[in-house]
PDB file of C-alpha atoms in Angstrom:
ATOM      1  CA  UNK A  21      33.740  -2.710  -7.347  1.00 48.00           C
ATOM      2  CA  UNK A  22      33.007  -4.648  -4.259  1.00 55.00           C
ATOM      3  CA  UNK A  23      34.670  -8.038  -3.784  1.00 60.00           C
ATOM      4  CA  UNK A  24      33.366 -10.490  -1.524  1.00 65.00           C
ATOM      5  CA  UNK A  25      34.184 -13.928  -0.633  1.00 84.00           C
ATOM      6  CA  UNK A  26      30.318 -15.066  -1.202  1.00 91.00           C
ATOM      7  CA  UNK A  27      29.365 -18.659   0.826  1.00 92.00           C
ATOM      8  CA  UNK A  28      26.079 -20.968   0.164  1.00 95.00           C
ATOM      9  CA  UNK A  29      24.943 -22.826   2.218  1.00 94.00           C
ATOM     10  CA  UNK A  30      21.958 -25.212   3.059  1.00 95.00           C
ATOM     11  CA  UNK A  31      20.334 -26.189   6.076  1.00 96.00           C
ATOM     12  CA  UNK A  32      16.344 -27.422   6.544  1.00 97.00           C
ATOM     13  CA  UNK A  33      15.298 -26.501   3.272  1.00 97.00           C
ATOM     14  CA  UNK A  34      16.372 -23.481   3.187  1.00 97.00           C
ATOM     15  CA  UNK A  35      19.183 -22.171   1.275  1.00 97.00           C
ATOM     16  CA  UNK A  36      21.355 -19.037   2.736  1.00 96.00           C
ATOM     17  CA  UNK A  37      23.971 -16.659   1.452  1.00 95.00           C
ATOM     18  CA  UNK A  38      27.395 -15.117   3.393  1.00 90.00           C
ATOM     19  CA  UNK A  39      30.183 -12.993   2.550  1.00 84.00           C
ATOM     20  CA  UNK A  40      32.379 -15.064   4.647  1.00 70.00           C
ATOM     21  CA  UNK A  41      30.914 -14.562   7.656  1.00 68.00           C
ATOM     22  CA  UNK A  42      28.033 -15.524  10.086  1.00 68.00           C
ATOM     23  CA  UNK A  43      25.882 -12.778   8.816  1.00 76.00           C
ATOM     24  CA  UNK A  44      23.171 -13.854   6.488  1.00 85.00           C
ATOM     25  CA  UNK A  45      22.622 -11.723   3.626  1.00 87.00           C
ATOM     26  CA  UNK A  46      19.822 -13.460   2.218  1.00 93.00           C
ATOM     27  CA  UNK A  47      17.729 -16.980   2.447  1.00 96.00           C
ATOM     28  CA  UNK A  48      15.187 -18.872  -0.194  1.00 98.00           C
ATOM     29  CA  UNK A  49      13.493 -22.110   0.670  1.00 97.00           C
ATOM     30  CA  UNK A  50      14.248 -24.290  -1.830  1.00 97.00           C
ATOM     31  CA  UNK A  51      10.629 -25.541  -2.359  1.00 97.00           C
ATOM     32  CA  UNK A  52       9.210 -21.717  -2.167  1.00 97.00           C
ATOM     33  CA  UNK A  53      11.611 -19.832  -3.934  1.00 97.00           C
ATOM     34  CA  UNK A  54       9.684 -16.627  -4.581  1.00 97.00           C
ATOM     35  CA  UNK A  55       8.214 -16.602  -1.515  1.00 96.00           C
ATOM     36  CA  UNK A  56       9.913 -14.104   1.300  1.00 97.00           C
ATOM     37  CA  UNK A  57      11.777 -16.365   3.869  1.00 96.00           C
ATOM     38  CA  UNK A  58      13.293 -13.798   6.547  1.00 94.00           C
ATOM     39  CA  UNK A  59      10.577 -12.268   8.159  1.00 92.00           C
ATOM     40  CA  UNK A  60      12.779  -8.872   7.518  1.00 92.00           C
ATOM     41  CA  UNK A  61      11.978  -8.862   3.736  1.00 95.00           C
ATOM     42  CA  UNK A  62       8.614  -8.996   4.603  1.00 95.00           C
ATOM     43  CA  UNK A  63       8.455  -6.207   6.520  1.00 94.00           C
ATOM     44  CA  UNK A  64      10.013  -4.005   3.807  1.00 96.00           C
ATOM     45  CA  UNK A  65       7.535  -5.081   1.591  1.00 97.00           C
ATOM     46  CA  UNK A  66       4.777  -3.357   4.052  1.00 97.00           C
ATOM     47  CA  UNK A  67       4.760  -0.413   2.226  1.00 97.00           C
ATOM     48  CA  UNK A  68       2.074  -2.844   0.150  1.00 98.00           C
ATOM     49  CA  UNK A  69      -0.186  -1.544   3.307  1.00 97.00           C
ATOM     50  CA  UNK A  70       0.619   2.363   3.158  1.00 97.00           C
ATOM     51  CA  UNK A  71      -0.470   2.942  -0.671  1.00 97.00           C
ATOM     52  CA  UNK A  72      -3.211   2.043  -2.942  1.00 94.00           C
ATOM     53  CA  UNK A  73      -2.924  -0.577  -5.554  1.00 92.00           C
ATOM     54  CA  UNK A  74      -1.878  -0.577  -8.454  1.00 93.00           C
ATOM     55  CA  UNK A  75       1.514   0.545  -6.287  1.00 97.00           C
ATOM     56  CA  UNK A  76       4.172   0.597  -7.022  1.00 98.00           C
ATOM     57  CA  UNK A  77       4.971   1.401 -10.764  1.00 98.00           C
ATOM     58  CA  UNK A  78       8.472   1.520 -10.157  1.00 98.00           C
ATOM     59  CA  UNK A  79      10.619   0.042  -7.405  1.00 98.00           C
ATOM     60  CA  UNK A  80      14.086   0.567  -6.530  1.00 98.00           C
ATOM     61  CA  UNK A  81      16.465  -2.179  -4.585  1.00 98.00           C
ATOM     62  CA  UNK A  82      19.699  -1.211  -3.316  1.00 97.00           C
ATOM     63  CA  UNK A  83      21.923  -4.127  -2.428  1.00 95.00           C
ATOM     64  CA  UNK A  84      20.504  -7.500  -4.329  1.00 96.00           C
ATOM     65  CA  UNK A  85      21.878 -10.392  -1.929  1.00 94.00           C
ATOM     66  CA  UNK A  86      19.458 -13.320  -2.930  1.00 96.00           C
ATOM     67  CA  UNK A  87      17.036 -11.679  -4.858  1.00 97.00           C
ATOM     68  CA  UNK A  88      14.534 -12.315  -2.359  1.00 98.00           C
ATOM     69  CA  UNK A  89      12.849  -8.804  -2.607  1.00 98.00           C
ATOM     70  CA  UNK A  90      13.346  -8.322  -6.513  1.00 98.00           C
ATOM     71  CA  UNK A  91      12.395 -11.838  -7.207  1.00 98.00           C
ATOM     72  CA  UNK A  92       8.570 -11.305  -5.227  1.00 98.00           C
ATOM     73  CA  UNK A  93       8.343  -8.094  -6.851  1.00 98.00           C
ATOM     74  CA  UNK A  94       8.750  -9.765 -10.162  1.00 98.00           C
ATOM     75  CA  UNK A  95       6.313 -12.289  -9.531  1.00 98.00           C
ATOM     76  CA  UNK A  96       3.257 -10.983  -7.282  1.00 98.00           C
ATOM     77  CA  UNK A  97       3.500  -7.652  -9.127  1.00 98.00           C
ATOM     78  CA  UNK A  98       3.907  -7.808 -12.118  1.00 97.00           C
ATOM     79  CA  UNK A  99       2.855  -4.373 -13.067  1.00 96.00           C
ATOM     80  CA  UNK A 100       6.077  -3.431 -11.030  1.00 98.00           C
ATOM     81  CA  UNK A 101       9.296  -2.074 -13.046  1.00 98.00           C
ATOM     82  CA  UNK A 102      12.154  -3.175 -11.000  1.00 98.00           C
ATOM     83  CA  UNK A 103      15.689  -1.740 -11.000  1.00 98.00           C
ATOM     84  CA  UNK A 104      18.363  -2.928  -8.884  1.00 98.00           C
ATOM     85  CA  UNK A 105      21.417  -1.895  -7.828  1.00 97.00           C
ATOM     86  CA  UNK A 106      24.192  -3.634  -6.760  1.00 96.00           C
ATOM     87  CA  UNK A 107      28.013  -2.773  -6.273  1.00 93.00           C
ATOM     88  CA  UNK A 108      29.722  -6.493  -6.268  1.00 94.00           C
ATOM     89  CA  UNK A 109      28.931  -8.412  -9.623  1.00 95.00           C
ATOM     90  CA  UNK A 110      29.477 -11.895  -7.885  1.00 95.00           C
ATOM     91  CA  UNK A 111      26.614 -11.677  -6.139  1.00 95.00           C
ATOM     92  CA  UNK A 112      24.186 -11.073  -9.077  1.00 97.00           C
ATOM     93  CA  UNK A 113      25.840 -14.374 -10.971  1.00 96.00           C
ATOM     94  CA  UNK A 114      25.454 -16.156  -7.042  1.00 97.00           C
ATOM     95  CA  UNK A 115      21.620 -14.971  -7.011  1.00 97.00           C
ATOM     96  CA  UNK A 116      21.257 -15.806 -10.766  1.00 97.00           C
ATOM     97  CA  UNK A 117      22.871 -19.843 -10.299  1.00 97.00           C
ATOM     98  CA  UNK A 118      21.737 -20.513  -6.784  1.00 97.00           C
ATOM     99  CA  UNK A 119      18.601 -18.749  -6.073  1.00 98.00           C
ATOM    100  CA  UNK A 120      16.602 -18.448  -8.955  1.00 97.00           C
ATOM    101  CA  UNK A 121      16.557 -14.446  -9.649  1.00 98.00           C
ATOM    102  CA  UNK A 122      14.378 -14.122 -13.191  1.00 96.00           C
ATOM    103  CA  UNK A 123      16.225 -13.312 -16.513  1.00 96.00           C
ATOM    104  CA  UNK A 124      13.898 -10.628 -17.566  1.00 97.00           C
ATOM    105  CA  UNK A 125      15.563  -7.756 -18.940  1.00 95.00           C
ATOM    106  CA  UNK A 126      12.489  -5.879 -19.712  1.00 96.00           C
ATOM    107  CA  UNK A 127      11.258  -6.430 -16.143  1.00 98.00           C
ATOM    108  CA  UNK A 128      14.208  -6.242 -13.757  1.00 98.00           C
ATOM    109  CA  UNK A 129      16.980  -4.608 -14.288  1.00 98.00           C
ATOM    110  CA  UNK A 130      20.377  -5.042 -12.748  1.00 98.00           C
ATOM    111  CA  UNK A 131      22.860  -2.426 -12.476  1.00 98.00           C
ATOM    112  CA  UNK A 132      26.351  -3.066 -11.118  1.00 97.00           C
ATOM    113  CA  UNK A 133      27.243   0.326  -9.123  1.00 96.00           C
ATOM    114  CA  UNK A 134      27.931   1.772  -5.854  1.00 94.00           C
ATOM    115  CA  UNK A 135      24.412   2.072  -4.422  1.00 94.00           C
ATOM    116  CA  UNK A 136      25.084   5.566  -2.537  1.00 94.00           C
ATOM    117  CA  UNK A 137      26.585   6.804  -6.100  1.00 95.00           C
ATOM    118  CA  UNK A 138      23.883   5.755  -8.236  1.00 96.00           C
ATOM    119  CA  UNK A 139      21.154   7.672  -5.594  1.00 95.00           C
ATOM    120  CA  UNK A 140      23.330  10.937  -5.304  1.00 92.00           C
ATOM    121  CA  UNK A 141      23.721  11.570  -9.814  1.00 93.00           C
ATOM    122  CA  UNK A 142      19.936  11.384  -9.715  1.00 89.00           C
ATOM    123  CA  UNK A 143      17.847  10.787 -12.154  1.00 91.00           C
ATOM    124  CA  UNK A 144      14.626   8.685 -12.672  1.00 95.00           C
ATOM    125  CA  UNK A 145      11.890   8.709 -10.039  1.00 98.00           C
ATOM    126  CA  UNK A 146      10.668   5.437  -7.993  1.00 98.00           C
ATOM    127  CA  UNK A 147       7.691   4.504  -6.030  1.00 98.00           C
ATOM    128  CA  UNK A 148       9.610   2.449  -3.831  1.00 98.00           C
ATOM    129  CA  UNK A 149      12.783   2.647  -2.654  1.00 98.00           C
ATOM    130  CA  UNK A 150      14.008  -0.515  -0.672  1.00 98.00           C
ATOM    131  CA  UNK A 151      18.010   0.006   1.248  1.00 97.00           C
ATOM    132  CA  UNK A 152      19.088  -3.606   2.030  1.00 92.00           C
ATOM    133  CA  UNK A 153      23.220  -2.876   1.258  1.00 80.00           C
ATOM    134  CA  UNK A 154      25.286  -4.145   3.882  1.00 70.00           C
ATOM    135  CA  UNK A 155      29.313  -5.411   4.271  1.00 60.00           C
ATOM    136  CA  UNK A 156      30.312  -8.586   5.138  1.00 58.00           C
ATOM    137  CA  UNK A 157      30.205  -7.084   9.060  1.00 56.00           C
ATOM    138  CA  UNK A 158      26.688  -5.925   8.663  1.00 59.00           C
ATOM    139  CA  UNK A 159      27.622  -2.298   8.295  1.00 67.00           C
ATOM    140  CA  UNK A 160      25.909   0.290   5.727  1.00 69.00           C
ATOM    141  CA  UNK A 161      28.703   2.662   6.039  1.00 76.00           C
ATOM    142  CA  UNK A 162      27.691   5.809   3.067  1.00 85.00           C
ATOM    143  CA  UNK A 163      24.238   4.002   2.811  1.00 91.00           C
ATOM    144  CA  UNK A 164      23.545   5.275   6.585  1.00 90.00           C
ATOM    145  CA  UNK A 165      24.358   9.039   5.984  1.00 93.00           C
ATOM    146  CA  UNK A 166      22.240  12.342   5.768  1.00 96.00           C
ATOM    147  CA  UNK A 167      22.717  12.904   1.714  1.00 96.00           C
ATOM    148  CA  UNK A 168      22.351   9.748   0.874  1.00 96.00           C
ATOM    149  CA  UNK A 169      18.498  10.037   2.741  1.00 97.00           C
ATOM    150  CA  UNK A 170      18.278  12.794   1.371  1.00 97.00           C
ATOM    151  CA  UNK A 171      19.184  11.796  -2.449  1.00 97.00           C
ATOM    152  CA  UNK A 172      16.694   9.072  -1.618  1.00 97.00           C
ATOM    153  CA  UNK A 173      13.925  11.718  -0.676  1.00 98.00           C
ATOM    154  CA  UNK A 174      14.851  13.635  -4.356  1.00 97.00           C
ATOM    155  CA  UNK A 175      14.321  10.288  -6.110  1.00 98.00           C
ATOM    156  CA  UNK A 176      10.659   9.656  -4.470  1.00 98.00           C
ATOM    157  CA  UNK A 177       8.160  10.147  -6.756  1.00 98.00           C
ATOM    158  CA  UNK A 178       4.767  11.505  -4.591  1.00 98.00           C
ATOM    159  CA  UNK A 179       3.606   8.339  -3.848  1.00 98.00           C
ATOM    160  CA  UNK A 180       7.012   7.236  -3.024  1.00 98.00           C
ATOM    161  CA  UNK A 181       7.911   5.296   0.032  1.00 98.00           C
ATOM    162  CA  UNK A 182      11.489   4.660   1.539  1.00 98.00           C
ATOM    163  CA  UNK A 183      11.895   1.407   3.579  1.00 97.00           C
ATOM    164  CA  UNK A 184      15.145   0.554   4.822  1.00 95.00           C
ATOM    165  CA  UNK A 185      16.752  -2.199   6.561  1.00 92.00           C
ATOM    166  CA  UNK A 186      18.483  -0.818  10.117  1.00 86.00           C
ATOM    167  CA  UNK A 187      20.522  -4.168  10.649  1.00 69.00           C
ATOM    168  CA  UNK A 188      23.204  -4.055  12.723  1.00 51.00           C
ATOM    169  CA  UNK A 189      23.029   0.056  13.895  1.00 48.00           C
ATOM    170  CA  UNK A 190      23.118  -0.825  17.674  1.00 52.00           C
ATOM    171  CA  UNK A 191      25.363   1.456  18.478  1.00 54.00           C
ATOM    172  CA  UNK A 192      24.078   4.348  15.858  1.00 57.00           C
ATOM    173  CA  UNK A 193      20.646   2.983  16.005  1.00 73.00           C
ATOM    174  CA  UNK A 194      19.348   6.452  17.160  1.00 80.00           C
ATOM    175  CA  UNK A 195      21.683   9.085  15.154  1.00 86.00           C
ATOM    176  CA  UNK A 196      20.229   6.679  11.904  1.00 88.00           C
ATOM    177  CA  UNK A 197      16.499   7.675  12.794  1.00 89.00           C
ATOM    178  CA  UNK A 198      17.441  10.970  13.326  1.00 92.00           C
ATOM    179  CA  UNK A 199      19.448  11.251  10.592  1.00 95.00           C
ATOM    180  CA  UNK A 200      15.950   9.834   8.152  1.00 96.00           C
ATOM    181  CA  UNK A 201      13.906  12.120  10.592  1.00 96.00           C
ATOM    182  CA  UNK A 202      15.820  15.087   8.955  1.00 97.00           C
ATOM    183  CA  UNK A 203      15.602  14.249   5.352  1.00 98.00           C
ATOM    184  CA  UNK A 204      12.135  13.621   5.683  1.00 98.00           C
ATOM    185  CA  UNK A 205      11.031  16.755   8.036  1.00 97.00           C
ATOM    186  CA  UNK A 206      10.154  14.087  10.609  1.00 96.00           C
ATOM    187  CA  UNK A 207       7.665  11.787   8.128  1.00 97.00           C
ATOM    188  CA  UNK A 208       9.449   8.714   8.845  1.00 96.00           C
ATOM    189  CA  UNK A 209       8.296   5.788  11.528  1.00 93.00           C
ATOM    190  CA  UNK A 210      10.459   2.969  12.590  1.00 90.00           C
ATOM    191  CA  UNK A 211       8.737  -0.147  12.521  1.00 89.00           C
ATOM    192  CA  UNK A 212       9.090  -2.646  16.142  1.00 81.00           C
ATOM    193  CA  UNK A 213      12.272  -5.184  15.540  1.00 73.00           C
ATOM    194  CA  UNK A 214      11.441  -8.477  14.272  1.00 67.00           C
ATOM    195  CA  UNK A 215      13.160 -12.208  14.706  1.00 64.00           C
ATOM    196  CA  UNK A 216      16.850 -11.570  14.148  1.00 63.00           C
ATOM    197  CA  UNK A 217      17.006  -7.823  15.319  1.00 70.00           C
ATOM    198  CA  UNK A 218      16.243  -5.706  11.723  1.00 82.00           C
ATOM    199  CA  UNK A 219      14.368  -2.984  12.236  1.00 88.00           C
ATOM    200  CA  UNK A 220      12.727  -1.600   8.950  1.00 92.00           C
ATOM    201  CA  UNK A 221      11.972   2.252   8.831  1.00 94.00           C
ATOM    202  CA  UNK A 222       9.751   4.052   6.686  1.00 97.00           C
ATOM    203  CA  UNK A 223       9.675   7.052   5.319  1.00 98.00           C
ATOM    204  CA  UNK A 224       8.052   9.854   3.081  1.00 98.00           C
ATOM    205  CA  UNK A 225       8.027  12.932   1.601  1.00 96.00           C
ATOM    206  CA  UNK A 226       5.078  12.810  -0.776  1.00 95.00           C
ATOM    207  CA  UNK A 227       1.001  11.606  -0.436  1.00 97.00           C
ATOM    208  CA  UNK A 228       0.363  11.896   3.410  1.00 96.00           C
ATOM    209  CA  UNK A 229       0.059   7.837   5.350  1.00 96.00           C
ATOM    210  CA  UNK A 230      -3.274   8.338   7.400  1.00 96.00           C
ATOM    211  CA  UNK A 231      -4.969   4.791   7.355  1.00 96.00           C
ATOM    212  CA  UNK A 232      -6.769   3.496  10.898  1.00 96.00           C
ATOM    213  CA  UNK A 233      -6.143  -0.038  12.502  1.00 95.00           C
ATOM    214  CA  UNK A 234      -9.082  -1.438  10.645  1.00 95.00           C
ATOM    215  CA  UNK A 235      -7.845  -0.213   7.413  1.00 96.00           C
ATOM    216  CA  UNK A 236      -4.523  -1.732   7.858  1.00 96.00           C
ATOM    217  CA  UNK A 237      -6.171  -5.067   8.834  1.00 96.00           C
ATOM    218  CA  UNK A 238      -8.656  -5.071   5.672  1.00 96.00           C
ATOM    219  CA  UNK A 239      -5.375  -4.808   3.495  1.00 97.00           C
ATOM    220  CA  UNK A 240      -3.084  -6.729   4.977  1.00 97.00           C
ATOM    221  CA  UNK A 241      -6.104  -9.174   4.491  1.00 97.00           C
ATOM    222  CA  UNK A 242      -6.201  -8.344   0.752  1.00 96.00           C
ATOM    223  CA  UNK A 243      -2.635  -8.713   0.497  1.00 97.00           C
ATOM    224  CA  UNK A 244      -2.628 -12.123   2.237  1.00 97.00           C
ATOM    225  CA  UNK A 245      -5.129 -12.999  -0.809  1.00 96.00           C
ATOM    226  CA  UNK A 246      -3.677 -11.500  -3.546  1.00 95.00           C
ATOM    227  CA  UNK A 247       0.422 -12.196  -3.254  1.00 96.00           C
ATOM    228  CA  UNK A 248       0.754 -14.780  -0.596  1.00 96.00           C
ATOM    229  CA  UNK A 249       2.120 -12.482   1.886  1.00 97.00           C
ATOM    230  CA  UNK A 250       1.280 -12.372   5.428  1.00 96.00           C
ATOM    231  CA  UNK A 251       1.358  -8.971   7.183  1.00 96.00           C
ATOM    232  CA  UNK A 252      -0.979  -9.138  10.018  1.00 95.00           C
ATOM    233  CA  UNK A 253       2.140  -9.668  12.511  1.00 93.00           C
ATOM    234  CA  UNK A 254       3.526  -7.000  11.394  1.00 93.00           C
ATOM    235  CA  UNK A 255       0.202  -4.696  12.218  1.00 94.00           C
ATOM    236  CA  UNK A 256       0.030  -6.933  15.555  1.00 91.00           C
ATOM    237  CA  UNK A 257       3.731  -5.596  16.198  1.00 90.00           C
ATOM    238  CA  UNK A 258       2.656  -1.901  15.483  1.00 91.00           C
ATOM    239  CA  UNK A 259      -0.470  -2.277  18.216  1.00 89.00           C
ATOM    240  CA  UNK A 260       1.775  -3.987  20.441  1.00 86.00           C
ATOM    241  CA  UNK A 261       4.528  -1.157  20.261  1.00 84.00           C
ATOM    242  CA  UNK A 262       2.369   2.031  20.459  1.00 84.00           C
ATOM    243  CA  UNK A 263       3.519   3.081  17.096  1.00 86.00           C
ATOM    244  CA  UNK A 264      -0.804   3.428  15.792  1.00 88.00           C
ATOM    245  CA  UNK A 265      -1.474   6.887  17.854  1.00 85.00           C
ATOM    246  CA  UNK A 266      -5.211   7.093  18.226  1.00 89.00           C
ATOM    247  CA  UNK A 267      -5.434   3.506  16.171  1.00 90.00           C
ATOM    248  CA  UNK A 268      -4.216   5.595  13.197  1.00 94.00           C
ATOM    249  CA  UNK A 269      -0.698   4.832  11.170  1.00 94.00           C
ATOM    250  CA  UNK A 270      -0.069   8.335  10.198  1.00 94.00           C
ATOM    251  CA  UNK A 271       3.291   9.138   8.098  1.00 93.00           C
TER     252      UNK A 271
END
């Protein structure tokens, strides 16, 4: 198992969590702690946009940090099974004593294992897999490979959606799109970078994606409403960027 030297800090309000170093691996403002505080996490909950509620049944984490994702899962859907796994068990007592992740066993469950492991046995079948596993020098190492896409795409059920986290891949930025391209026979789309450089991709192998701009807008609208979470600058971002071809996000 993973060992890390895990750090807590606090600055503003807002609480954040290290592996001894200056990455951040995850951030809850004290006064809003199930709210999504790096504008990253919300991106990789956009998949909210792509698929009809009530979506998803089951949801898949890989890599825990803070809890942020699991713990607004848990509480704005809370028709959402939610299984996460994560490879170091310091960090699930860290996210359990310092940023409020729920004790509900028959809601969220937490399994200490290699990540890239767990996916490539196989087994049960999610609606939405979320990759946020990183080192304490921002790399994914076996979470950023071609079978480990691919034993994503196998555990997809066909509404199933894919969003990962493309932190710190300047260098293999391209070979990792290409590499999701290719388990995913080219259904994938890389969402513009947001504050901090992530980069969230999404992809599918299931349901087609074929929603126009005014679509998108009505249920990022809805979402707003309904959990709290803002997504219109993330559909600004898409416009911006030229990823809606004929005002159409098609996946």
């Amino acid at each position: 198992m993973a060992r890390n030297t895990i750090e807590v800090s606090e600055q503003a309000g807002v609480r954040y969590l290290h592996f001894a170093s200056t990455w951040v691996q995850g951030a809850m403002r004290v006064q809003r702690p199930y709210a999504l505080e790096l504008t990253y996490t919300r991106e990789m909950m956009a998949g909210l946009l792509l698929r009809d509620p009530p979506w998803p049944r089951a949801a898949l984490l890989i890599g825990l940090g803070a809890g942020s994702l699991a713990k607004f899962i848990h509480r704005q859907l809370p028709a959402t099974q939610i299984t996460v796994v994560e490879i170091d068990p310091q960090v699930e007592l860290v996210a359990r004593l310092h940023f409020k992740l729920p004790d509900d066993p028959l809601r969220l469950r937490i399994v200490i294992a290699d990540g890239a492991e767990y996916m490539l046995r196989g087994g049960a079948l999610y609606d939405y897999i979320l990759v946020d596993g990183f080192d304490r020098n921002a790399r994914a190492g076996v979470l950023d490979t071609l079978p480990f896409y691919q034993a994503c795409r196998a555990r997809l059920s066909d509404e199933g959606l894919l969003a990962i986290n493309l932190l710190g891949r300047e260098r293999g930025f391209q070979a990792s799109a290409e590499r999701i391209g290719r388990a995913f026979d080219g259904r994938a789309v890389l969402f513009p970078s947001c504050d901090g450089g992530n980069t969230i991709a999404f992809a599918t192998a299931g349901d087609p994606v074929d929603l126009p701009f005014v679509d998108l807008l009505a249920r990022a609208r809805q979402c707003r409403q309904a959990t709290g979470l803002n997504l219109l600058p993330t559909i600004a971002g898409l416009q911006k960027a030229h990823c809606l071809a004929s005002d159409r996000l098609t996946l």
